[in-house]
Short mmCIF file of C-alpha atoms in Angstrom, two decimals:
data_model
loop_
_atom_site.label_atom_id
_atom_site.label_comp_id
_atom_site.label_asym_id
_atom_site.label_seq_id
_atom_site.Cartn_x
_atom_site.Cartn_y
_atom_site.Cartn_z
CA MET P 1 109.03 106.80 132.96
CA LYS P 2 110.29 105.79 136.32
CA LYS P 3 113.02 103.12 137.43
CA LYS P 4 111.43 101.17 140.38
CA ASN P 5 114.56 99.45 141.30
CA SER P 6 117.75 97.79 140.52
CA VAL P 7 119.73 94.66 141.95
CA VAL P 8 123.13 94.09 141.32
CA ASP P 9 125.44 91.16 141.81
CA SER P 10 129.25 90.77 140.33
CA ASN P 11 127.96 89.72 136.69
CA ASN P 12 124.16 90.22 136.33
CA LYS P 13 121.89 93.16 136.79
CA VAL P 14 118.14 93.26 136.97
CA VAL P 15 116.34 96.48 136.12
CA LYS P 16 112.64 97.13 136.89
CA LEU P 17 111.23 99.74 134.62
CA ARG P 18 107.54 101.04 135.10
CA PHE P 19 105.90 103.39 131.75
CA GLU P 20 102.99 105.61 132.60
CA ASP P 21 101.05 105.45 129.50
CA ASN P 22 99.60 102.21 128.40
CA ASN P 23 99.23 103.44 124.70
CA LEU P 24 102.56 104.55 124.44
CA ALA P 25 104.05 101.55 126.18
CA ARG P 26 102.05 99.46 123.92
CA ASN P 27 103.91 100.94 120.97
CA LEU P 28 107.12 101.03 122.63
CA PHE P 29 106.78 97.00 123.22
CA GLY P 30 105.57 96.58 119.45
CA VAL P 31 102.85 94.37 118.30
CA HIS P 32 102.70 90.96 120.64
CA ASP P 33 105.92 92.61 122.17
CA GLN P 34 107.93 92.01 118.99
CA ASN P 35 110.21 94.82 120.08
CA LEU P 36 111.32 93.13 123.40
CA ARG P 37 111.50 89.82 121.81
CA SER P 38 113.95 91.68 119.35
CA LEU P 39 115.85 93.36 122.47
CA GLU P 40 116.20 89.86 123.99
CA LYS P 41 117.98 88.36 121.10
CA LYS P 42 120.22 91.13 120.29
CA LEU P 43 121.17 91.72 123.72
CA ASP P 44 120.95 88.13 125.10
CA ILE P 45 119.05 89.13 128.30
CA THR P 46 115.48 88.09 129.55
CA ILE P 47 112.33 90.54 129.67
CA ASN P 48 109.42 90.00 131.50
CA VAL P 49 106.31 92.16 131.20
CA ARG P 50 103.50 92.53 133.35
CA GLY P 51 101.22 95.20 132.09
CA THR P 52 103.30 98.31 131.38
CA ASP P 53 106.14 97.16 134.06
CA VAL P 54 109.22 95.60 132.42
CA SER P 55 112.06 93.41 134.18
CA LEU P 56 114.86 93.10 132.54
CA ALA P 57 117.75 90.54 133.60
CA GLY P 58 121.25 89.89 132.26
CA GLY P 59 124.62 90.90 131.89
CA CYS P 60 125.27 94.46 133.47
CA SER P 61 126.22 96.13 130.40
CA ASP P 62 123.31 94.49 128.37
CA VAL P 63 120.61 95.31 130.40
CA GLU P 64 122.12 99.11 130.93
CA ILE P 65 121.84 99.54 126.95
CA ALA P 66 118.46 97.94 127.25
CA GLY P 67 117.12 100.19 130.02
CA LYS P 68 118.68 103.19 128.13
CA LEU P 69 117.37 102.35 124.88
CA LEU P 70 113.56 102.08 126.35
CA ASN P 71 113.77 105.12 128.14
CA GLU P 72 114.81 107.29 125.29
CA PHE P 73 112.35 105.64 122.97
CA TYR P 74 109.37 106.18 125.34
CA GLN P 75 110.61 109.65 125.52
CA LEU P 76 110.47 109.87 121.85
CA LEU P 77 107.13 108.44 121.65
CA LYS P 78 105.78 110.99 124.09
CA LYS P 79 106.77 113.82 121.91
CA GLY P 80 105.02 112.17 118.95
CA TYR P 81 108.19 110.58 117.03
CA PRO P 82 107.13 106.92 115.68
CA VAL P 83 109.28 104.11 116.68
CA PHE P 84 109.74 101.11 114.42
CA GLY P 85 110.97 97.66 115.07
CA SER P 86 114.23 98.63 112.70
CA ASP P 87 114.91 101.41 114.89
CA ILE P 88 115.45 99.02 118.09
CA GLU P 89 118.05 96.96 115.70
CA GLN P 90 119.93 100.02 115.11
CA ALA P 91 119.82 101.68 118.45
CA VAL P 92 121.21 98.76 119.89
CA LYS P 93 124.32 99.12 117.38
CA ILE P 94 124.54 102.83 118.42
CA LEU P 95 124.61 102.12 122.08
CA SER P 96 126.82 98.77 121.76
CA LYS P 97 129.52 101.16 120.23
CA ASP P 98 128.69 104.14 122.49
CA HIS P 99 127.05 103.76 125.78
CA GLU P 100 126.64 107.57 126.18
CA ALA P 101 125.15 108.10 122.66
CA SER P 102 121.98 110.03 122.88
CA LEU P 103 119.10 108.31 121.01
CA HIS P 104 116.97 110.93 121.41
CA ASP P 105 119.60 113.59 119.27
CA ILE P 106 119.89 111.03 116.73
CA PHE P 107 116.16 109.78 116.14
CA SER P 108 114.62 113.26 116.78
CA HIS P 109 116.52 115.00 113.93
CA SER P 110 113.57 114.06 111.36
CA ILE P 111 112.99 115.54 107.95
CA PHE P 112 109.22 116.03 107.24
CA ILE P 113 107.97 115.46 103.78
CA PRO P 114 104.83 117.32 103.17
CA ALA P 115 103.98 115.77 99.62
CA LYS P 116 103.32 112.27 101.20
CA GLY P 117 103.22 113.37 105.05
CA HIS P 118 106.47 111.03 105.55
CA VAL P 119 108.69 111.78 108.70
CA ILE P 120 112.23 110.22 107.70
CA ILE P 121 114.29 109.79 110.93
CA PRO P 122 118.13 109.17 110.90
CA LYS P 123 118.70 105.41 111.85
CA ASN P 124 122.15 105.79 113.44
CA TYR P 125 124.47 108.40 114.30
CA HIS P 126 126.49 108.65 111.00
CA GLN P 127 123.22 109.52 109.24
CA LYS P 128 122.52 112.18 111.95
CA GLN P 129 126.00 113.85 111.56
CA TYR P 130 125.34 113.32 107.47
CA MET P 131 121.99 115.49 107.91
CA ASP P 132 123.60 117.99 110.07
CA ALA P 133 126.34 118.73 107.64
CA ILE P 134 123.81 118.97 104.75
CA ARG P 135 122.04 121.57 106.99
CA GLN P 136 125.33 123.31 107.57
CA SER P 137 127.60 123.17 104.99
CA ASP P 138 127.25 123.90 100.98
CA LEU P 139 129.17 120.91 100.00
CA VAL P 140 129.18 117.67 101.52
CA PHE P 141 130.67 114.24 100.53
CA GLY P 142 128.83 111.42 101.89
CA ILE P 143 131.19 108.13 101.34
CA GLY P 144 130.55 104.40 102.24
CA PRO P 145 128.85 101.38 101.20
CA ALA P 146 125.71 100.63 99.74
CA GLY P 147 122.26 100.57 101.87
CA THR P 148 123.54 103.64 104.44
CA GLY P 149 121.24 105.81 103.04
CA LYS P 150 123.62 108.28 101.42
CA THR P 151 121.40 108.96 98.41
CA TYR P 152 117.97 108.55 99.92
CA LEU P 153 118.67 111.22 102.80
CA ALA P 154 120.41 113.50 100.37
CA VAL P 155 117.04 113.50 98.16
CA ALA P 156 114.77 113.67 101.16
CA MET P 157 116.75 116.93 102.30
CA ALA P 158 116.44 118.08 98.34
CA VAL P 159 112.49 117.77 98.51
CA MET P 160 112.34 119.21 101.92
CA ALA P 161 114.48 122.42 100.86
CA LEU P 162 112.33 122.63 97.53
CA SER P 163 109.15 122.46 99.74
CA LYS P 164 110.22 125.54 101.69
CA LYS P 165 111.39 127.26 98.80
CA GLN P 166 115.13 127.22 99.77
CA VAL P 167 115.97 126.43 96.51
CA GLU P 168 114.17 126.77 93.02
CA ARG P 169 115.23 123.63 91.50
CA ILE P 170 116.55 119.97 92.54
CA ILE P 171 119.31 118.73 90.07
CA LEU P 172 120.09 114.74 90.09
CA VAL P 173 123.05 113.71 88.52
CA ARG P 174 124.85 110.44 87.80
CA PRO P 175 127.93 109.16 85.83
CA ALA P 176 126.84 106.76 83.22
CA VAL P 177 129.52 104.18 83.56
CA GLU P 178 129.09 100.48 82.17
CA ALA P 179 129.56 98.44 85.01
CA GLY P 180 130.39 95.09 82.96
CA GLU P 181 127.39 95.71 80.65
CA LYS P 182 127.30 97.50 77.33
CA ILE P 183 124.53 99.82 76.55
CA GLY P 184 125.17 100.29 72.84
CA PHE P 185 122.94 97.70 71.67
CA LEU P 186 120.15 99.16 74.03
CA PRO P 187 117.00 100.24 71.87
CA GLY P 188 116.18 104.02 71.72
CA ASP P 189 117.96 107.27 71.39
CA LEU P 190 120.95 108.57 73.95
CA LEU P 191 118.66 109.28 76.74
CA GLU P 192 116.93 106.26 76.66
CA LYS P 193 119.82 104.08 76.78
CA ILE P 194 121.25 105.84 79.55
CA ASN P 195 117.67 105.87 81.56
CA PRO P 196 118.73 102.48 83.71
CA TYR P 197 121.43 104.47 85.30
CA LEU P 198 119.39 107.25 86.55
CA ARG P 199 116.46 104.95 87.55
CA PRO P 200 117.71 104.84 91.35
CA LEU P 201 117.21 108.56 91.61
CA TYR P 202 113.63 108.40 90.17
CA ASP P 203 112.73 105.76 92.68
CA ALA P 204 113.81 108.09 95.61
CA LEU P 205 111.90 110.91 93.99
CA TYR P 206 109.11 108.72 93.57
CA ASP P 207 109.15 107.71 97.38
CA MET P 208 109.18 111.01 98.47
CA MET P 209 106.60 112.62 96.11
CA ASP P 210 103.41 111.76 94.42
CA PHE P 211 104.12 110.37 90.68
CA GLU P 212 102.15 112.71 88.76
CA LYS P 213 103.78 115.59 90.84
CA THR P 214 107.04 114.43 90.14
CA VAL P 215 106.54 114.23 86.23
CA GLN P 216 104.96 117.87 86.53
CA LEU P 217 107.89 118.98 88.39
CA ARG P 218 110.34 117.62 86.03
CA GLU P 219 108.54 118.69 82.66
CA SER P 220 108.66 122.19 84.02
CA GLY P 221 112.62 122.01 84.74
CA VAL P 222 111.92 122.09 88.55
CA ILE P 223 113.27 118.63 88.96
CA GLU P 224 116.15 117.50 86.77
CA VAL P 225 117.73 114.07 86.25
CA ALA P 226 120.55 113.86 84.07
CA PRO P 227 124.05 112.00 83.47
CA LEU P 228 127.18 113.93 84.53
CA ALA P 229 128.29 114.51 81.13
CA PHE P 230 125.29 116.84 80.49
CA MET P 231 126.60 119.47 83.27
CA ARG P 232 129.56 120.59 81.34
CA GLY P 233 128.97 124.57 80.71
CA ARG P 234 126.35 125.03 83.19
CA THR P 235 126.44 127.18 86.40
CA LEU P 236 123.85 125.95 88.74
CA SER P 237 122.28 128.61 90.89
CA SER P 238 119.46 128.20 93.68
CA SER P 239 119.68 124.67 93.37
CA PHE P 240 119.88 121.61 95.48
CA VAL P 241 122.37 119.26 93.30
CA ILE P 242 123.32 115.61 94.20
CA LEU P 243 126.07 113.95 92.25
CA ASP P 244 125.20 110.14 93.02
CA GLU P 245 127.70 107.22 92.43
CA ALA P 246 130.49 109.66 92.36
CA GLN P 247 133.09 107.21 92.63
CA ASN P 248 132.39 106.30 88.92
CA SER P 249 133.14 110.17 87.78
CA THR P 250 136.72 110.56 86.20
CA ARG P 251 138.78 113.35 87.77
CA GLU P 252 138.00 115.84 85.07
CA GLN P 253 134.23 115.33 85.42
CA MET P 254 134.70 115.74 89.10
CA LYS P 255 136.46 119.08 88.90
CA MET P 256 134.20 120.18 86.05
CA PHE P 257 131.00 119.30 88.17
CA LEU P 258 132.24 120.88 91.22
CA THR P 259 132.96 124.04 89.74
CA ARG P 260 129.24 124.64 88.35
CA LEU P 261 128.43 125.51 92.20
CA GLY P 262 126.66 128.57 91.93
CA PHE P 263 125.32 131.32 94.42
CA GLY P 264 122.34 129.76 96.60
CA SER P 265 123.13 126.26 95.67
CA LYS P 266 124.00 123.19 97.81
CA VAL P 267 125.73 120.35 96.63
CA VAL P 268 125.76 116.81 97.78
CA VAL P 269 128.35 114.12 96.51
CA THR P 270 127.49 110.29 97.23
CA GLY P 271 129.76 107.38 96.60
CA ASP P 272 131.33 104.06 97.49
CA ILE P 273 135.02 103.91 96.85
CA THR P 274 135.10 100.17 96.94
CA GLN P 275 132.88 99.80 94.09
CA ILE P 276 134.66 102.01 91.13
CA ASP P 277 133.75 100.65 87.71
CA LEU P 278 135.93 103.17 85.70
CA PRO P 279 138.37 101.66 83.24
CA GLU P 280 141.70 100.37 84.43
CA GLY P 281 144.01 103.37 84.69
CA LYS P 282 141.12 105.78 84.96
CA MET P 283 141.68 107.70 88.44
CA SER P 284 138.36 108.17 90.51
CA GLY P 285 137.12 111.81 90.89
CA LEU P 286 135.77 111.07 94.18
CA VAL P 287 139.10 109.49 95.67
CA GLU P 288 141.19 112.30 94.04
CA ALA P 289 138.86 115.09 95.68
CA GLU P 290 138.72 113.58 99.15
CA GLY P 291 142.49 113.99 99.07
CA ILE P 292 142.50 117.29 97.60
CA LEU P 293 139.31 119.16 99.46
CA LYS P 294 139.70 117.84 102.92
CA GLY P 295 140.30 121.06 105.43
CA ILE P 296 138.74 123.57 103.01
CA GLN P 297 135.86 125.59 105.31
CA GLY P 298 132.40 125.05 104.07
CA ILE P 299 133.41 121.24 102.52
CA SER P 300 132.02 118.54 104.78
CA PHE P 301 133.00 114.91 104.41
CA GLN P 302 130.67 112.08 106.12
CA TYR P 303 131.84 108.55 106.32
CA PHE P 304 129.61 105.48 106.61
CA ASP P 305 130.58 101.80 107.36
CA ALA P 306 128.93 98.52 107.29
CA GLY P 307 127.43 99.22 110.72
CA ASP P 308 125.40 101.98 109.52
CA VAL P 309 123.42 99.68 106.82
CA VAL P 310 119.84 100.09 107.21
CA ARG P 311 118.91 97.19 104.59
CA HIS P 312 118.31 93.50 105.35
CA PRO P 313 120.56 92.66 108.05
CA LEU P 314 122.71 89.95 105.49
CA VAL P 315 123.86 93.12 103.56
CA SER P 316 126.00 94.48 106.66
CA ASP P 317 127.57 91.02 106.75
CA ILE P 318 128.18 90.82 102.92
CA ILE P 319 130.04 93.88 103.12
CA ASP P 320 132.24 92.93 106.14
CA ALA P 321 133.19 89.92 104.20
CA TYR P 322 133.89 91.64 101.06
CA GLN P 323 136.34 93.86 102.74
CA LYS P 324 137.92 91.00 104.66
#
């Protein structure tokens, strides 16, 4: 991509860009130029297209963000990384906070899931930091609101580690805490009663692997999904272990869980400390662990906020409203 020219006055800027590859340019612009139209709305600029030439006009800062975004996504496309409409929205958020942020560094840290041929790409800087922390540390805490990808990315990293034979098992764990609903009158035995609490972990697994393959690996014990209470007395070696919804673990359960860590294992603990469903007076194990374990070498803490939400845009607004 080459910048043809730019003209600046006191408040506004016009930048003209030329993209050499017609197919890549069309992918960058989106179907019926939807990606460019999205940029116009997000940044309050005007974009005109003629062939593979693009003209950006508007406030200096917004035009610079748009130009940087299009340049970097074009380079990603040249290297074979797909660009989606949701990536444009996330990139605008990233560059609005930090004009110097490298979209290439963030979006090129992909996870390849061979079972389904999925390529999972971090959607923001905090997701990239989170994935880097999981690669580098044996124990990682991911703390933040719903919809920020904490559990999904952890499961993706676990599936990738299993496919590369870096671990022998995946163990997915959740506390079974009643969040206003009672499970005592649900039909079935104990495992059937607590199954709804584990369903989100199954959903993430099924998105990464074929259903039949997942069932086969569960039956053979290579993949295990279990309530937190079932972890007592075990030593988890050569495993990728994820404790989800950890804000609903008690302090005793959290200590018990963390001391299960065995040789060759990696543990990821995720939770949202604003949504604790423990009975009144019970200390959250996640909150206590955050205060006790910070600063220990080999343990990483990664925090997410409403700006990192990658679900429907309203989810971020809802989280901000409740925080206020």
